[in-house]
Coordinates of C-alpha atoms in Angstrom, one line a residue:
M1 CA 0.3 0.2 -0.1
V2 CA 2.7 2.4 0.7
F3 CA 4.5 1.5 -2.3
R4 CA 1.2 2.6 -4.3
K5 CA 1.1 5.9 -2.8
A6 CA 4.4 6.8 -3.2
R7 CA 4.3 5.5 -6.9
K8 CA 1.5 8.0 -7.8
L9 CA 2.9 10.9 -5.7
L10 CA 6.1 10.0 -8.3
H11 CA 3.7 9.5 -10.9
K12 CA 2.0 13.2 -10.0
K13 CA 5.6 14.9 -9.6
K14 CA 6.9 14.1 -13.3
Q15 CA 3.6 15.1 -14.4
F16 CA 3.8 18.5 -13.0
H17 CA 7.2 18.7 -14.1
T18 CA 6.5 17.1 -18.1
K19 CA 3.5 20.3 -17.3
Q20 CA 5.9 23.2 -16.1
V21 CA 8.4 22.0 -18.7
Q22 CA 6.5 22.1 -21.2
V23 CA 4.9 25.7 -20.0
S24 CA 8.2 27.0 -20.5
E25 CA 9.3 25.4 -23.9
K26 CA 5.6 27.5 -25.7
Q27 CA 6.7 31.0 -22.8
F28 CA 10.5 31.1 -25.1
L29 CA 11.7 34.0 -27.4
L30 CA 11.5 33.1 -31.2
S31 CA 15.5 33.8 -32.1
V32 CA 17.0 35.1 -35.0
D33 CA 17.4 31.6 -35.9
L34 CA 15.3 30.5 -38.1
D35 CA 15.8 26.2 -38.4
K36 CA 16.0 27.3 -33.7
N37 CA 12.3 28.5 -34.0
L38 CA 11.1 25.7 -36.6
Q39 CA 12.2 23.0 -35.5
I40 CA 11.2 23.9 -31.7
L41 CA 7.7 24.2 -33.7
Q42 CA 8.1 21.0 -35.4
S43 CA 9.1 19.5 -31.3
L44 CA 5.5 21.0 -30.1
Y45 CA 3.6 19.7 -33.4
Q46 CA 5.0 16.5 -33.7
D47 CA 2.7 13.9 -35.1
C48 CA 1.0 16.3 -36.1
F49 CA -0.5 15.4 -40.1
D50 CA -3.2 18.5 -40.4
V51 CA 0.5 20.8 -39.6
T52 CA 1.7 22.7 -41.8
F53 CA 5.2 24.3 -42.4
R54 CA 6.1 26.5 -46.2
T55 CA 9.9 27.3 -46.7
F56 CA 10.6 29.5 -49.0
L57 CA 12.3 32.4 -49.9
V58 CA 11.5 36.3 -49.8
G59 CA 12.7 37.4 -53.0
G60 CA 15.0 34.8 -53.7
H61 CA 17.1 35.8 -50.9
T62 CA 15.1 35.6 -47.5
R63 CA 14.4 32.7 -46.1
A64 CA 10.9 32.3 -44.4
V65 CA 8.6 29.1 -43.5
L66 CA 4.9 30.3 -43.3
V67 CA 3.2 27.9 -40.7
Y68 CA -1.1 27.0 -40.9
V69 CA -3.8 23.9 -39.9
E70 CA -5.0 22.6 -42.8
G71 CA -9.0 23.0 -43.0
L72 CA -8.7 25.9 -40.0
S73 CA -6.7 28.9 -42.9
N74 CA -8.1 30.3 -46.3
I75 CA -5.4 28.5 -48.6
E76 CA -6.7 30.2 -51.7
E77 CA -6.3 33.9 -49.8
I78 CA -2.4 32.4 -48.1
D79 CA -1.9 31.3 -52.3
D80 CA -2.9 35.0 -53.5
N81 CA -1.9 37.1 -50.5
V82 CA 0.8 36.3 -48.6
L83 CA 3.3 33.1 -50.9
T84 CA 2.3 35.0 -54.6
P85 CA 3.5 38.6 -54.0
L86 CA 6.2 37.7 -51.5
I87 CA 8.2 35.0 -53.3
S88 CA 8.4 37.2 -56.2
Q89 CA 9.0 40.5 -54.3
T90 CA 12.9 42.2 -55.1
Q91 CA 14.9 42.4 -52.2
E92 CA 14.7 45.9 -51.0
K93 CA 18.0 47.0 -48.3
V94 CA 16.4 50.3 -46.5
C95 CA 13.9 48.6 -44.6
T96 CA 14.2 45.6 -42.1
P97 CA 12.3 42.5 -43.5
L98 CA 8.9 42.3 -41.5
E99 CA 8.2 46.1 -41.4
T100 CA 8.8 45.1 -45.6
L101 CA 6.5 42.3 -45.6
E102 CA 3.7 43.3 -43.5
N103 CA 3.8 46.2 -46.8
K104 CA 3.2 43.5 -49.2
I105 CA 1.5 40.3 -47.7
H106 CA -2.7 42.2 -49.3
I107 CA -4.2 41.6 -46.1
S108 CA -6.3 43.4 -43.4
K109 CA -5.4 42.4 -40.2
I110 CA -1.4 41.6 -39.4
A111 CA -0.4 41.4 -36.0
Q112 CA 3.5 40.4 -34.4
V113 CA 4.3 37.7 -32.6
K114 CA 7.0 37.5 -29.8
T115 CA 6.9 34.3 -28.5
F116 CA 6.4 31.0 -29.0
A117 CA 3.0 30.5 -26.3
D118 CA 1.6 33.4 -29.2
C119 CA 2.2 31.3 -32.7
I120 CA 0.3 28.6 -30.8
D121 CA -2.3 30.6 -30.0
N122 CA -2.5 31.8 -33.4
I123 CA -2.0 29.0 -35.3
S124 CA -5.0 27.2 -33.5
I125 CA -7.2 29.7 -34.7
G126 CA -6.4 29.3 -37.9
N127 CA -4.1 31.9 -38.1
P128 CA -0.9 31.8 -40.4
I129 CA 2.5 32.3 -38.8
L130 CA 5.2 34.3 -40.7
L131 CA 8.5 33.0 -39.6
V132 CA 11.2 35.1 -41.6
Q133 CA 15.3 34.2 -41.3
Q134 CA 17.3 36.6 -38.8
E135 CA 14.2 38.8 -38.3
V136 CA 13.1 38.1 -33.6
G137 CA 9.8 37.5 -33.8
G138 CA 7.1 37.1 -36.9
L139 CA 3.8 37.8 -38.3
A140 CA 0.4 36.2 -37.5
L141 CA -1.7 36.7 -40.6
A142 CA -5.6 37.0 -39.6
L143 CA -6.8 34.6 -42.4
P144 CA -9.4 31.6 -41.1
K145 CA -11.8 30.0 -42.1
W146 CA -13.4 26.7 -41.3
E147 CA -17.1 25.5 -41.7
K148 CA -20.2 27.2 -39.8
R149 CA -23.3 26.8 -39.3
S150 CA -25.1 29.3 -40.7
I151 CA -27.7 31.3 -39.1
E152 CA -31.3 29.6 -38.1
E153 CA -33.7 30.1 -35.2
P154 CA -33.3 28.2 -32.3
T155 CA -35.6 24.8 -32.1
A156 CA -35.9 25.2 -28.1
E157 CA -37.1 28.6 -28.5
S158 CA -39.3 29.3 -31.5
V159 CA -41.7 32.4 -31.1
V160 CA -44.9 33.1 -33.3
R161 CA -44.0 37.1 -33.3
G162 CA -40.4 37.7 -33.2
P163 CA -36.7 37.2 -34.7
R164 CA -36.4 34.7 -36.7
E165 CA -32.4 33.8 -36.1
G166 CA -30.5 32.4 -33.3
F167 CA -26.4 31.9 -32.1
V168 CA -23.8 29.4 -33.9
E169 CA -20.7 28.0 -32.6
T170 CA -19.3 30.7 -33.5
V171 CA -18.6 33.7 -31.4
A172 CA -17.0 35.9 -33.4
V173 CA -20.2 35.3 -35.8
N174 CA -22.3 35.8 -32.2
T175 CA -20.7 39.1 -31.3
A176 CA -21.0 40.0 -34.7
L177 CA -25.4 39.6 -33.6
L178 CA -25.2 41.4 -30.7
R179 CA -24.3 44.3 -32.6
R180 CA -26.7 44.4 -34.9
K181 CA -28.5 44.6 -32.2
I182 CA -26.6 47.4 -30.3
R183 CA -24.2 49.4 -32.0
S184 CA -23.5 51.7 -29.4
P185 CA -19.7 52.2 -28.8
D186 CA -20.5 51.6 -25.1
L187 CA -21.1 47.6 -25.4
K188 CA -18.2 46.5 -24.5
M189 CA -16.5 42.9 -24.9
K190 CA -13.5 41.8 -23.2
A191 CA -12.4 38.2 -24.2
M192 CA -9.9 35.8 -22.2
Q193 CA -9.3 32.2 -23.3
I194 CA -9.7 29.5 -20.7
G195 CA -9.2 25.9 -20.4
T196 CA -5.6 24.0 -20.9
Y197 CA -5.5 22.0 -23.7
T198 CA -8.6 23.7 -25.5
H199 CA -7.9 27.2 -25.0
T200 CA -11.4 28.1 -24.8
S201 CA -12.8 31.8 -26.6
V202 CA -14.5 33.6 -23.7
V203 CA -16.4 37.0 -23.9
L204 CA -17.3 39.6 -21.7
A205 CA -20.3 41.6 -22.6
Y206 CA -21.8 44.6 -21.2
I207 CA -22.7 48.1 -21.3
Q208 CA -21.0 50.2 -20.0
G209 CA -22.9 52.4 -18.0
L210 CA -26.1 49.8 -17.1
A211 CA -24.5 47.7 -16.0
D212 CA -22.8 48.1 -12.4
E213 CA -19.1 47.8 -12.3
T214 CA -18.5 45.6 -9.0
L215 CA -20.8 42.9 -10.9
I216 CA -18.4 43.6 -14.1
E217 CA -14.8 43.2 -12.0
E218 CA -17.0 40.3 -9.9
V219 CA -18.3 37.8 -13.1
E220 CA -14.4 38.6 -14.8
N221 CA -12.6 38.2 -11.5
R222 CA -14.6 34.4 -11.5
L223 CA -13.7 33.7 -14.8
Q224 CA -9.7 34.4 -14.1
R225 CA -10.1 32.1 -11.3
I226 CA -11.2 29.1 -13.4
E227 CA -8.3 26.6 -13.8
I228 CA -9.5 23.9 -16.2
D229 CA -7.7 21.7 -19.2
S230 CA -10.9 22.4 -21.4
V231 CA -14.3 23.8 -21.9
L232 CA -16.7 22.5 -24.2
E233 CA -19.9 24.0 -23.9
S234 CA -21.1 27.4 -21.6
G235 CA -22.6 24.6 -18.6
Y236 CA -18.7 24.0 -17.7
I237 CA -18.5 26.9 -17.3
E238 CA -21.9 27.5 -15.7
E239 CA -20.9 25.3 -13.1
L240 CA -17.8 27.0 -11.9
I241 CA -18.8 30.4 -11.7
E242 CA -22.9 30.4 -9.7
D243 CA -23.1 31.0 -6.4
N244 CA -24.1 27.5 -4.2
S245 CA -23.0 25.1 -6.6
Y246 CA -25.6 22.4 -4.6
S247 CA -29.5 24.4 -5.8
P248 CA -31.1 22.4 -8.4
F249 CA -32.2 26.0 -9.9
P250 CA -29.6 27.9 -12.5
Q251 CA -28.3 31.0 -11.1
L252 CA -27.5 31.8 -14.5
V253 CA -29.6 31.6 -17.4
N254 CA -28.5 30.4 -21.2
T255 CA -30.0 31.4 -24.4
E256 CA -30.0 31.4 -28.1
R257 CA -31.6 34.3 -29.3
P258 CA -29.3 37.3 -29.7
D259 CA -32.7 39.5 -29.1
V260 CA -32.7 38.3 -25.3
A261 CA -29.7 38.9 -24.3
A262 CA -29.3 42.4 -25.4
A263 CA -32.7 42.4 -24.1
N264 CA -30.7 41.8 -21.0
L265 CA -27.9 43.7 -21.7
L266 CA -30.0 46.9 -21.9
E267 CA -31.2 45.8 -18.3
G268 CA -27.7 46.2 -16.7
R269 CA -26.5 42.4 -17.3
V270 CA -24.3 40.7 -17.8
V271 CA -23.4 38.4 -21.0
I272 CA -21.2 35.3 -20.9
L273 CA -20.3 33.7 -25.5
V274 CA -18.3 30.6 -24.8
D275 CA -16.6 29.6 -28.6
G276 CA -18.1 26.2 -29.6
T277 CA -22.3 25.9 -28.4
P278 CA -24.7 28.4 -29.3
F279 CA -25.8 29.3 -25.3
V280 CA -24.9 31.6 -24.3
L281 CA -24.9 32.9 -20.3
I282 CA -26.6 35.7 -18.5
A283 CA -26.3 37.1 -15.2
P284 CA -27.2 37.5 -13.0
I285 CA -30.8 35.9 -13.3
N286 CA -34.2 35.8 -10.3
F287 CA -36.1 33.0 -9.8
F288 CA -39.4 35.3 -12.3
S289 CA -37.0 36.2 -15.4
L290 CA -36.3 32.0 -15.5
L291 CA -40.4 31.9 -16.7
Q292 CA -40.0 34.9 -19.0
S293 CA -40.2 34.5 -22.9
A294 CA -39.2 36.3 -25.6
E295 CA -42.1 35.9 -26.7
D296 CA -44.4 38.6 -23.9
Y297 CA -42.3 41.2 -24.8
Y298 CA -43.6 40.9 -28.2
Q299 CA -47.1 40.4 -27.5
R300 CA -50.1 43.2 -26.2
Y301 CA -49.1 43.4 -23.2
M302 CA -52.4 41.9 -22.0
I303 CA -52.2 39.0 -23.3
S304 CA -48.4 38.4 -22.6
S305 CA -49.5 38.9 -18.9
V306 CA -52.5 36.4 -18.8
I307 CA -49.8 34.1 -20.1
R308 CA -47.7 34.9 -17.4
V309 CA -50.3 34.3 -15.4
L310 CA -51.4 31.2 -16.6
R311 CA -47.5 29.8 -17.0
F312 CA -47.0 30.4 -13.0
G313 CA -50.4 28.9 -11.8
F314 CA -48.9 25.6 -13.9
M315 CA -45.7 26.1 -12.9
I316 CA -47.4 25.8 -9.6
L317 CA -49.3 22.4 -11.0
S318 CA -46.3 20.9 -11.9
L319 CA -44.9 20.9 -8.5
V320 CA -47.3 20.0 -6.0
L321 CA -50.8 18.0 -8.0
P322 CA -49.2 14.1 -8.1
S323 CA -48.6 15.5 -4.3
L324 CA -52.0 16.7 -3.2
Y325 CA -53.1 13.8 -4.8
V326 CA -52.1 11.1 -3.1
A327 CA -52.2 13.4 0.6
V328 CA -55.7 13.2 -0.1
L329 CA -55.9 9.3 -1.0
T330 CA -54.0 8.3 1.5
Y331 CA -54.4 10.5 4.4
H332 CA -57.4 13.4 3.5
Q333 CA -60.0 11.4 2.2
E334 CA -62.9 13.4 4.0
M335 CA -62.0 16.3 1.9
V336 CA -63.5 14.8 -1.7
P337 CA -66.8 14.8 -2.3
T338 CA -68.1 11.8 -1.6
S339 CA -69.8 11.1 -5.1
L340 CA -65.8 11.9 -6.9
L341 CA -64.3 9.5 -4.1
V342 CA -67.2 7.1 -4.7
S343 CA -65.7 7.3 -8.2
V344 CA -62.0 7.3 -8.0
A345 CA -62.2 4.4 -5.3
A346 CA -64.4 2.1 -8.1
S347 CA -61.6 2.8 -10.0
R348 CA -58.9 2.1 -7.5
E349 CA -60.9 -1.7 -6.7
S350 CA -58.5 -3.9 -8.3
V351 CA -54.8 -1.5 -8.5
P352 CA -52.2 -3.5 -6.0
F353 CA -50.7 -1.0 -4.7
P354 CA -50.7 2.4 -3.1
A355 CA -51.3 5.8 -3.9
L356 CA -47.8 6.5 -3.7
V357 CA -46.0 3.6 -5.5
E358 CA -48.7 4.2 -8.2
A359 CA -47.8 7.9 -7.9
L360 CA -43.8 7.1 -7.9
M361 CA -44.8 4.1 -10.7
M362 CA -46.5 6.7 -13.3
E363 CA -43.9 9.3 -12.5
I364 CA -41.2 7.2 -13.5
T365 CA -42.3 6.1 -16.3
F366 CA -43.2 9.1 -17.8
E367 CA -40.3 10.8 -17.3
A368 CA -38.3 8.2 -19.3
L369 CA -40.6 8.5 -21.6
R370 CA -39.7 12.1 -22.0
E371 CA -36.7 11.8 -22.1
A372 CA -35.7 8.5 -24.4
G373 CA -38.5 11.0 -26.8
V374 CA -35.6 14.0 -26.6
R375 CA -33.0 11.6 -27.2
L376 CA -34.3 10.0 -30.2
P377 CA -33.9 11.5 -33.7
K378 CA -37.0 13.7 -34.4
Q379 CA -38.1 12.4 -36.8
V380 CA -39.4 9.2 -34.1
G381 CA -39.2 11.1 -30.6
A382 CA -41.7 12.5 -30.5
A383 CA -43.8 9.7 -31.9
V384 CA -43.0 7.4 -29.6
S385 CA -42.8 9.6 -26.7
I386 CA -46.6 10.3 -27.5
V387 CA -47.7 6.8 -28.2
G388 CA -46.0 5.2 -26.1
A389 CA -47.7 7.0 -23.4
L390 CA -50.7 5.8 -24.6
V391 CA -50.3 2.9 -25.3
I392 CA -48.3 1.9 -22.0
G393 CA -51.0 4.0 -20.0
Q394 CA -54.4 2.1 -21.0
A395 CA -52.2 -0.9 -20.4
A396 CA -51.4 -0.4 -17.3
V397 CA -55.2 1.2 -16.2
Q398 CA -56.6 -2.2 -17.9
A399 CA -54.5 -4.7 -16.6
G400 CA -55.0 -3.2 -12.9
L401 CA -51.7 -2.2 -12.5
V402 CA -53.1 1.8 -12.2
S403 CA -55.9 3.6 -12.0
A404 CA -57.5 5.8 -15.1
P405 CA -57.8 9.6 -12.3
M406 CA -54.0 8.4 -11.6
V407 CA -52.5 8.8 -15.3
I408 CA -55.0 11.8 -15.6
I409 CA -53.6 13.5 -13.1
V410 CA -49.6 12.8 -14.4
A411 CA -50.6 14.2 -17.8
I412 CA -51.9 17.1 -16.9
T413 CA -48.6 17.4 -14.5
G414 CA -46.5 16.7 -17.2
I415 CA -48.5 19.0 -19.7
S416 CA -47.7 21.6 -17.0
S417 CA -44.8 21.1 -17.1
F418 CA -43.8 22.6 -20.4
M419 CA -45.2 25.7 -19.9
V420 CA -42.2 26.4 -18.3
P421 CA -40.0 28.2 -21.0
H422 CA -36.8 27.6 -19.9
Y423 CA -35.8 24.1 -20.0
T424 CA -32.6 23.8 -17.1
Q425 CA -36.2 25.4 -14.5
G426 CA -37.9 22.8 -15.9
I427 CA -35.2 19.9 -14.9
A428 CA -35.7 21.6 -11.3
L429 CA -38.9 21.5 -10.1
R430 CA -39.2 17.5 -12.3
M431 CA -36.4 16.7 -9.5
L432 CA -37.6 17.9 -6.9
R433 CA -41.3 16.4 -7.1
F434 CA -40.6 13.0 -6.0
P435 CA -39.8 14.2 -2.7
I436 CA -42.8 16.0 -2.3
I437 CA -44.5 12.7 -3.7
I438 CA -42.8 11.1 -0.8
L439 CA -43.6 13.0 1.7
A440 CA -47.1 13.4 0.7
G441 CA -47.2 9.6 1.3
S442 CA -45.6 10.1 4.6
L443 CA -46.8 12.9 6.5
G444 CA -50.6 14.5 4.4
L445 CA -50.7 17.2 4.0
L446 CA -48.9 18.0 6.5
G447 CA -45.6 16.3 3.8
V448 CA -46.6 18.5 1.0
I449 CA -46.4 21.9 3.2
L450 CA -43.2 20.7 4.7
G451 CA -42.4 20.5 1.4
V452 CA -43.5 23.8 0.2
I453 CA -41.4 25.4 3.1
A454 CA -38.0 24.2 2.6
I455 CA -37.9 25.0 -1.3
V456 CA -39.4 28.2 -0.3
I457 CA -36.3 29.1 2.6
H458 CA -34.3 27.8 -0.2
L459 CA -34.8 30.2 -2.9
C460 CA -35.1 33.3 0.3
T461 CA -31.8 32.1 0.6
L462 CA -30.1 31.7 -3.1
R463 CA -28.4 34.6 -5.2
S464 CA -27.3 35.2 -8.3
F465 CA -24.0 37.2 -8.8
G466 CA -25.1 39.0 -5.3
I467 CA -29.0 39.6 -5.9
P468 CA -31.7 38.4 -4.6
Y469 CA -33.0 34.9 -6.1
L470 CA -37.0 36.2 -5.2
A471 CA -36.6 40.1 -6.4
P472 CA -38.4 42.0 -6.5
I473 CA -41.3 39.8 -4.0
A474 CA -38.6 39.8 -1.3
P475 CA -37.2 41.8 -0.2
M476 CA -40.0 43.8 -1.9
K477 CA -39.5 46.1 -5.2
G478 CA -43.0 48.0 -6.1
R479 CA -42.0 49.7 -9.1
E480 CA -40.0 46.4 -10.1
L481 CA -43.5 44.3 -10.1
K482 CA -44.4 45.2 -13.3
D483 CA -42.7 42.9 -15.1
A484 CA -42.5 40.3 -12.7
L485 CA -46.1 38.7 -12.4
I486 CA -47.5 40.3 -15.1
R487 CA -45.5 42.5 -17.8
A488 CA -47.1 46.1 -17.8
P489 CA -46.8 48.0 -21.0
W490 CA -43.7 49.6 -22.3
W491 CA -45.2 53.4 -21.6
K492 CA -44.9 52.5 -17.8
M493 CA -42.2 50.8 -17.4
N494 CA -40.0 53.4 -17.7
S495 CA -37.0 51.6 -15.5
R496 CA -35.1 49.8 -15.4
P497 CA -34.9 46.4 -12.9
H498 CA -32.3 47.4 -9.9
L499 CA -29.6 45.2 -9.9
T500 CA -26.4 45.8 -7.9
G501 CA -24.5 49.5 -7.0
E502 CA -25.3 51.9 -9.1
Y503 CA -27.4 52.2 -11.8
N504 CA -29.1 54.2 -15.1
S505 CA -32.5 54.2 -13.7
Y506 CA -34.7 55.3 -16.8
R507 CA -35.3 53.3 -19.7
Q508 CA -36.8 56.0 -21.8
S509 CA -38.6 59.5 -20.7
P510 CA -42.4 59.4 -18.9
G511 CA -45.5 60.1 -20.8
Q512 CA -45.0 58.2 -23.6
K513 CA -48.0 57.4 -23.6
P514 CA -50.0 57.2 -26.8
D515 CA -52.8 60.0 -27.3
P516 CA -53.9 60.9 -30.5
G517 CA -55.5 63.8 -29.2
R518 CA -52.2 65.5 -27.6
G519 CA -50.0 66.3 -30.7
N520 CA -46.3 66.7 -30.8
E521 CA -46.2 68.6 -27.7

């Protein structure tokens, strides 16, 4: 045992030492000796068949090498605007070669690199590196080109009325979509790289003057503290920067819609964009923002308010309806009208299980069918989930394993959970449904009340980057209730929500209510 621990410790030290050597090599400054630079880069990219080292003579005299990755760099632009003018040019002695080359290369963006780390970062994102003999440093040429998905409407956030565009997996396209929405230079974007091996580009976007400086600094500090080998999706970032990692409720909201991200930026929030995923993160949030849809702000305010109230009501049903059914049938039969109780008792006459086991069995089966429908291909996923629920429910009732009222309760609960617009919030409610059902089967309505109280207490203690999760209800902020349980008309929402610290409170001038008789006064 002692030898095994010693061997593991030695192996960890060896790995740490190897990593330190690799990092130190990458931080070396580029040498004037082109062969030495080429040797180090070739050793770093050993067994990388897609990395090309193109050696040529500038003007027929000076040796140079171009390093790029096939599939990430634009080969046509390299041939036409880099290799052709450099090979055919005449040697000039007045200026240094690098200064001359910058004028000869016909591309819009060129940056100088001094270290191997800079070279590796640029090569990895598709920028070819040009190294020249007897020159300290090199040139990074902005010629990336890779396959990317076209801009389409997000399938998970489709709307009847509203923009039909969504984010894609390329962070440069996503930032451009935000710039199209918010054309002010106050929209700031800070870029950083996270991930030892992936070097994933992460962009922190905010509007200067609307977002509080303390909030921006806190988000930036949490991002810079991340030390991880890879970031392949924004979910990595979300778990590493949230306030309470043991809470089932999300403390950041993700979206694929540029209009949703722009609307939150205009309310003083920050947006985190991650390269390689169309899902961007928005912080801080509260419980009520997870129950709001983008379409709430595009339809008339009366329709949006009614739909939002329905959404809140069905969210509560999706959480407690099965547990209320179990509690009433198990402990509180006197609460049910006699005729209804006789009907329910007749349907449960052949069921061999108590109401608690029956509810858990049906809920688990429904969740399995829903998850199977999500994972299967689109062509068969919906059909399997719907047909499976109908066939299994009908067969279970005929076989006497479950009662017909329980099938109805589970179906209503499932439909209610679909009313929640954000998938992560819906999953949290689905998870909490099971412990409340167990409490209802053990303690009756008292167990249901205790479960709901525990959830409310947890929500009261939860925060998102310092913002109370139940704001503006707890603590009460009367001015911000216009966009919580209901949606007030735009001409009444003159102020922004107060998130943290100092903020720009007014988003529009007062007196915007339409009045045709007022004229242009």
